[in-house]
Coordinates of C-alpha atoms and ligand atoms in Angstrom, one line a residue:
X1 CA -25.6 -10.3 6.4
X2 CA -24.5 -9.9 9.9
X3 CA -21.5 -7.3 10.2
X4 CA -18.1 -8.8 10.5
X5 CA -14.7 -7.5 11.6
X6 CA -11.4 -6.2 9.3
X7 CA -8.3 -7.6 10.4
X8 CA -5.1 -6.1 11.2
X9 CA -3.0 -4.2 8.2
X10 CA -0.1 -7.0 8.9
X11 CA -2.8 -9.7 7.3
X12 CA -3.4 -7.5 4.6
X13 CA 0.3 -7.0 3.5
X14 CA 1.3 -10.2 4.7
X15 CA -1.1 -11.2 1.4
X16 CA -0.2 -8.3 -0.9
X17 CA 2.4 -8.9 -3.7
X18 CA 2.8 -5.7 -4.6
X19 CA 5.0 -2.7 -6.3
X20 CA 3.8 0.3 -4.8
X21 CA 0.0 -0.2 -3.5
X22 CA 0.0 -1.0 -0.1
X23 CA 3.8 -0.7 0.5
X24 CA 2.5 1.0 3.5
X25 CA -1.2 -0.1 5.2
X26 CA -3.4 1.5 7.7
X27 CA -6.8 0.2 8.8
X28 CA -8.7 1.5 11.6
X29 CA -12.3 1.0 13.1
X30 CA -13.7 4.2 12.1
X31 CA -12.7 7.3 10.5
X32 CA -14.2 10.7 9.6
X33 CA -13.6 10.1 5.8
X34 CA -10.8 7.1 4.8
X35 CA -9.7 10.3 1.9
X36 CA -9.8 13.3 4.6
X37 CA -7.7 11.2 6.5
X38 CA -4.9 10.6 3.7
X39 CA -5.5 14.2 2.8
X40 CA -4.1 15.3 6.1
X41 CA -1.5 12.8 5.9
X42 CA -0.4 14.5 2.6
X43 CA -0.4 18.0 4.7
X44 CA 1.7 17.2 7.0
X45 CA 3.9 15.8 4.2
X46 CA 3.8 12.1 5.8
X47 CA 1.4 10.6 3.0
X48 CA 3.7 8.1 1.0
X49 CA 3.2 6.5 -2.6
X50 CA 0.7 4.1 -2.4
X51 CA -0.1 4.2 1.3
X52 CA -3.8 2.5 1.4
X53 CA -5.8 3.5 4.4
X54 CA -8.9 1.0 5.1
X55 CA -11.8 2.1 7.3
X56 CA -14.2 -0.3 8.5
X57 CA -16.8 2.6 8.8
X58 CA -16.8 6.3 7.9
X59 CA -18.8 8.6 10.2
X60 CA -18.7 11.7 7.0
X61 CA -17.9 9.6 4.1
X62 CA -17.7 11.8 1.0
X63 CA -19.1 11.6 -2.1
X64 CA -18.5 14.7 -5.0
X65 CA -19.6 18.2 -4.5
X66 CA -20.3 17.8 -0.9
X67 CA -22.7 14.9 -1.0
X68 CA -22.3 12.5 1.1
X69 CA -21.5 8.5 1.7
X70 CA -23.4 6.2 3.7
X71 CA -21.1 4.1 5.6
X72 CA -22.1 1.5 8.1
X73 CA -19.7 -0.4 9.6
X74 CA -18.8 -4.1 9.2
X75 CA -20.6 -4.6 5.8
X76 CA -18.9 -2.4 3.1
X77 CA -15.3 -1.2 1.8
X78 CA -14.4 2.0 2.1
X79 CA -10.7 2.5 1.9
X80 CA -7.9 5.5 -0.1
X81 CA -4.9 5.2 -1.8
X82 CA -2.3 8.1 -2.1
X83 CA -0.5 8.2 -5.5
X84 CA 2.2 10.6 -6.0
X85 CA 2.7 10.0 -9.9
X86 CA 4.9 12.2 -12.3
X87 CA 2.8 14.7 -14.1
X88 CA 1.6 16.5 -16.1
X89 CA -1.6 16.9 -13.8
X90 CA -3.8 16.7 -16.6
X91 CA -3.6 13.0 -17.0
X92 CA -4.3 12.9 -13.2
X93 CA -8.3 12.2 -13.9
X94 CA -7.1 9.0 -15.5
X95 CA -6.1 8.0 -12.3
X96 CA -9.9 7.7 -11.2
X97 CA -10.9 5.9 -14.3
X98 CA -8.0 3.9 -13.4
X99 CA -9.5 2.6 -10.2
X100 CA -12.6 2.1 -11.7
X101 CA -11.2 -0.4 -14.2
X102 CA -9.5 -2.1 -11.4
X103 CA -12.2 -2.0 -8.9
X104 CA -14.8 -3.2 -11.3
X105 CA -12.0 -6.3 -11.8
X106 CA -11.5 -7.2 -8.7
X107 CA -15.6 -7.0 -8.2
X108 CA -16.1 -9.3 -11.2
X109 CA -13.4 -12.0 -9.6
X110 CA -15.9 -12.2 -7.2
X111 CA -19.3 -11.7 -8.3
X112 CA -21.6 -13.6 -10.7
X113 CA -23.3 -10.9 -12.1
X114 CA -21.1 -8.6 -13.5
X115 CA -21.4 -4.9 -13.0
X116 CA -20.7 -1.9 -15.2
X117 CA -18.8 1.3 -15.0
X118 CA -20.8 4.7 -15.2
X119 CA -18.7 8.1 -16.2
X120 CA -16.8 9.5 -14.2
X121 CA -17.0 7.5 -11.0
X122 CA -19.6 5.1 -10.4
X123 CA -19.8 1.2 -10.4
X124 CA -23.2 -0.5 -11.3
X125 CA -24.8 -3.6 -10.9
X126 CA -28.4 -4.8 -11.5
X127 CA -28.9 -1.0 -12.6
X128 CA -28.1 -0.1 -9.3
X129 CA -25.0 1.8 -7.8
X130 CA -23.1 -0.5 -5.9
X131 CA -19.5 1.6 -6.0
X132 CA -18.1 5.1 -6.0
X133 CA -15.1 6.4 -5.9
X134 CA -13.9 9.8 -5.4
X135 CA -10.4 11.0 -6.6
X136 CA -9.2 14.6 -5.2
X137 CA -5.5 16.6 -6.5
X138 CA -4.0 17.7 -3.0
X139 CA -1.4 20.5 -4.7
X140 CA 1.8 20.6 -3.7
X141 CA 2.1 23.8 -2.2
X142 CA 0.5 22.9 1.7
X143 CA 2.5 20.1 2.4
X144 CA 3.7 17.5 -0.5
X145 CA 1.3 16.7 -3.4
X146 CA -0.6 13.8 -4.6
X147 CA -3.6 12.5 -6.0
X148 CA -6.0 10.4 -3.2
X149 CA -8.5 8.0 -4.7
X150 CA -11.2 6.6 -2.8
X151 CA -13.2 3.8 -2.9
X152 CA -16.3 3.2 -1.8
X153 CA -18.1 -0.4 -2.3
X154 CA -21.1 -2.1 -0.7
X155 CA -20.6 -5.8 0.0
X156 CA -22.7 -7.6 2.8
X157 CA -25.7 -4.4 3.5
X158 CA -29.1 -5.7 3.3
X159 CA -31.9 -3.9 1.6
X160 CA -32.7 -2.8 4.7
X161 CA -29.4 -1.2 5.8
X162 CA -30.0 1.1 3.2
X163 CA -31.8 4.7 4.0
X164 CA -35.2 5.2 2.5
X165 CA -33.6 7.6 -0.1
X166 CA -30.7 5.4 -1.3
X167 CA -32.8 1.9 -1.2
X168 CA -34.0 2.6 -4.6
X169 CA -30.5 3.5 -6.0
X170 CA -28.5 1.5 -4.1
X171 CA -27.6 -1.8 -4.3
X172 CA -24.6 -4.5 -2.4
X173 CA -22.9 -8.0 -3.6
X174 CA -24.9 -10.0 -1.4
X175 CA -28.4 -8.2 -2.7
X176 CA -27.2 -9.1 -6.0
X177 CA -25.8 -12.0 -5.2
X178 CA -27.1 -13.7 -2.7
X179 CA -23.8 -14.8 -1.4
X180 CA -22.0 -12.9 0.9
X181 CA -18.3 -11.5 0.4
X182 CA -15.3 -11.9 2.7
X183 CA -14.5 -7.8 2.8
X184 CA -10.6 -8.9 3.2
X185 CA -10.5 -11.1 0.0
X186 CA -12.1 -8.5 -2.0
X187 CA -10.1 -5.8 -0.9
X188 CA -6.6 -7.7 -1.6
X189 CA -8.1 -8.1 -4.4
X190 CA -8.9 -4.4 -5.3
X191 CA -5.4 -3.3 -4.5
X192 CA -3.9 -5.8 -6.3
X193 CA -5.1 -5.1 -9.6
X194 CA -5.0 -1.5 -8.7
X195 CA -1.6 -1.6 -8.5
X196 CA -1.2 -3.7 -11.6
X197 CA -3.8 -1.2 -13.8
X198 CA -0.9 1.6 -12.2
X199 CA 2.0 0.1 -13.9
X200 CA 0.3 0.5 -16.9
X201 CA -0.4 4.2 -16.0
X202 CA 3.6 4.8 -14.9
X203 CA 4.5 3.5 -18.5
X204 CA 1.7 5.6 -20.3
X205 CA -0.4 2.9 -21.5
X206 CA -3.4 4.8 -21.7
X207 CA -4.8 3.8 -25.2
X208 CA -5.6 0.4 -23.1
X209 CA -6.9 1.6 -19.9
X210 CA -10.0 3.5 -22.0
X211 CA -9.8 0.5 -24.0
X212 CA -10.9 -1.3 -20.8
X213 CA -13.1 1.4 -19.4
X214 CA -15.0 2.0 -22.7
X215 CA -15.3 -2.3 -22.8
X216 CA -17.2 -2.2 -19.0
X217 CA -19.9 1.1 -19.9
X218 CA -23.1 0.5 -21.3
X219 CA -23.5 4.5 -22.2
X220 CA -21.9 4.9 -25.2
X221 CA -24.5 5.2 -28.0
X222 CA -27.1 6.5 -25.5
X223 CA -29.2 9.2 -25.5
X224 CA -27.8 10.8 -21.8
X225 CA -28.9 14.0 -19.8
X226 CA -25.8 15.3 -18.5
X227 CA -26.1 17.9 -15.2
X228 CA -22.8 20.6 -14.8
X229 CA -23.4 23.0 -12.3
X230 CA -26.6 24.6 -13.0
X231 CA -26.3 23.3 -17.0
X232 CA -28.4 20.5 -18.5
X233 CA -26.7 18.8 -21.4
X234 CA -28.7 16.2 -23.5
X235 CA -27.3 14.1 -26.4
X236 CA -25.4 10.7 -27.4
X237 CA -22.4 9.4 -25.3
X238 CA -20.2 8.9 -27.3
X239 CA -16.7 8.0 -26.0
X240 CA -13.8 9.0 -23.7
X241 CA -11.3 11.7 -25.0
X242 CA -7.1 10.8 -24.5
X243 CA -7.7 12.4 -20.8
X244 CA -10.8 10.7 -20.2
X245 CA -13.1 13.3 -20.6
X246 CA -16.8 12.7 -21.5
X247 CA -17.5 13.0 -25.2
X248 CA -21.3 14.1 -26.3
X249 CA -23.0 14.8 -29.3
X250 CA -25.7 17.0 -29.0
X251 CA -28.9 17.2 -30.5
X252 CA -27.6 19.9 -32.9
X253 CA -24.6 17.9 -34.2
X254 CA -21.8 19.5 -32.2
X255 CA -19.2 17.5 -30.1
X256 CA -18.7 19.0 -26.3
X257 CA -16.4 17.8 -24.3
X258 CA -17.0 17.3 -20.2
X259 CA -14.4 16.9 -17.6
X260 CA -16.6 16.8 -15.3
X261 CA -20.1 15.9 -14.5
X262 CA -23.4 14.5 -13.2
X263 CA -24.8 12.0 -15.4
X264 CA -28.3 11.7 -14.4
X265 CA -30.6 9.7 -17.3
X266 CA -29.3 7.3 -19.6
X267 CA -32.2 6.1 -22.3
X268 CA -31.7 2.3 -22.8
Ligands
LIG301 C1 -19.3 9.0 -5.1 O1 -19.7 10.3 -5.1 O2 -19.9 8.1 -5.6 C2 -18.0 8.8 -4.5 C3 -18.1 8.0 -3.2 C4 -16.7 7.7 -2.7 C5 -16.8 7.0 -1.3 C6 -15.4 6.6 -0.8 S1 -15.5 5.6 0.6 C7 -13.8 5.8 0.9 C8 -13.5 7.2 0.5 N1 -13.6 8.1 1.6 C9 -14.6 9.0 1.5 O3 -14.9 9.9 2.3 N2 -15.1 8.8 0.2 C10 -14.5 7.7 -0.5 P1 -21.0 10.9 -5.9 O4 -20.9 10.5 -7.3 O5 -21.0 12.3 -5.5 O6 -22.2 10.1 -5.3 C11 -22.7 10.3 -4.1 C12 -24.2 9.9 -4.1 O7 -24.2 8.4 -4.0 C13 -24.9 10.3 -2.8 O8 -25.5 11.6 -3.0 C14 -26.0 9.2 -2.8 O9 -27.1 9.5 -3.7 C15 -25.3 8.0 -3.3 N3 -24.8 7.2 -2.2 C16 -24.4 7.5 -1.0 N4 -23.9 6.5 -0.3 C17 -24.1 5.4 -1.1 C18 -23.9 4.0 -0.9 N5 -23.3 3.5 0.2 N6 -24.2 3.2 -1.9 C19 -24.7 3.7 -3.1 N7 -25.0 5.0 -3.3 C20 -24.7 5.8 -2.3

């Protein structure tokens, strides 16, 4: 697919019916990192409840623990939301799992083949990653507090746009597909349910967002390796805790519980 241009934030929130995502709307050409960006907005305490800042390319997109994400401009979605919810902070992680639900929604409005989620943070499709998202707590003490999600999706890249050493990991809608995406429809459509699944958040329903997330994962039941830090984990998914943490039983029987983590191998 040929690269194609993002229009101006009016069309977006001219077409958003919305509570809180997108009340304000930012898009630019390029940006260091669509969350570095709403990170600094939050320091310099001018980051506001659901302000959603859309990038049509990153030049150091982030991914977790310093990796990064590969973002080429005019073919993918790369965009971060600020949300300033009430605590208590632990329920903060939800938010990510949150996106995810809505993200993979707004994905399967769209695409044919239908993709699945992957703990804590990744979208698949055809066994390939084709979304990531990275949520980051921004404490209250420099600035004002919130929680940034991004999101990270490929849409109209080619095999070929694709390094060598994410070709045989990563994927995009239109590989999939065949069919190429209009970036604006699916990003409406992205913040839209997002700000629907937040509602639900605001009003505690979390029983039925892991109801949703644990409907979209193919991993529970599986024999997965799990990486944390310089720890190997190996054992049976097995569900997400009230807080979304990772539930495993390991080979010996006990339950451990993961907050965080790297799954790398998941035996279908
Ligand atoms: C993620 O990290 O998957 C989170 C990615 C979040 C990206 C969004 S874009 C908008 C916002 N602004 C940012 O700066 N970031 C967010 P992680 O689980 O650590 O996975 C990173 C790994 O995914 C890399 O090490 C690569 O192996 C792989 N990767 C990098 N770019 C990719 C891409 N475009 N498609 C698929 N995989 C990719």
């Amino acid at each position: 697919m040929a690269p194609t241009l993002l229009p101006d934030a009016d069309l977006f929130k001219n077409n958003l019916d919305t509570l809180v995502v997108g009340r304000e709307l930012q898009v630019f050409d390029a940006v260091n990192s669509t969350n570095d960006l709403a990170k600094d907005y939050l320091r310099k305490d001018q980051g506001t409840e659901g302000l959603v800042i859309i990038a049509d390319s990153q030049t150091a997109g982030r991914g977790r623990l310093g990796r990064s994400w590969f973002s080429l401009p005019g073919l993918g979605v790369y965009l971060s939301i600020i949300f300033k919810p009430p605590g208590p902070p632990e329920r903060f992680p939800l938010l990510t799992l949150m996106a995810c639900v809505a993200t993979l929604e707004a994905i399967n409005e769209i695409s044919p083949l239908k993709g699945t989620l992957k703990w804590p943070n990744d979208i698949y499709l055809g066994g390939k990653k084709l979304c990531g998202l990275l949520g980051e707590f921004h404490p209250p003490n420099e600035g004002s507090g919130g929680v940034i999600v991004g999101i990270g999706i490929n849409a109209n890249q080619n095999a070929s746009h694709f390094p060598e050493e994410l070709a045989p990991i990563a994927t995009s809608l239109f590989i999939e597909n065949k069919v190429s995406v209009d970036r604006t429809t699916l990003i409406l459509s992205v913040l839209t349910h997002l700000d629907h699944e937040y509602e639900g958040f605001l009003l505690g329903n979390d029983a039925a967002l892991l109801k949703k997330w644990t409907e979209n994962t193919d991993m529970f039941g599986k024999e997965i390796t799990l990486n944390r830090g310089s720890e190997q984990f190996q054992g049976t998914a097995l569900r997400l805790d009230p807080l979304g943490r990772l539930v495993m039983r390991s080979h010996e029987g006990q339950e451990l519980v993961f907050e965080s983590g790297e799954i790398t191998h998941i035996r279908h």
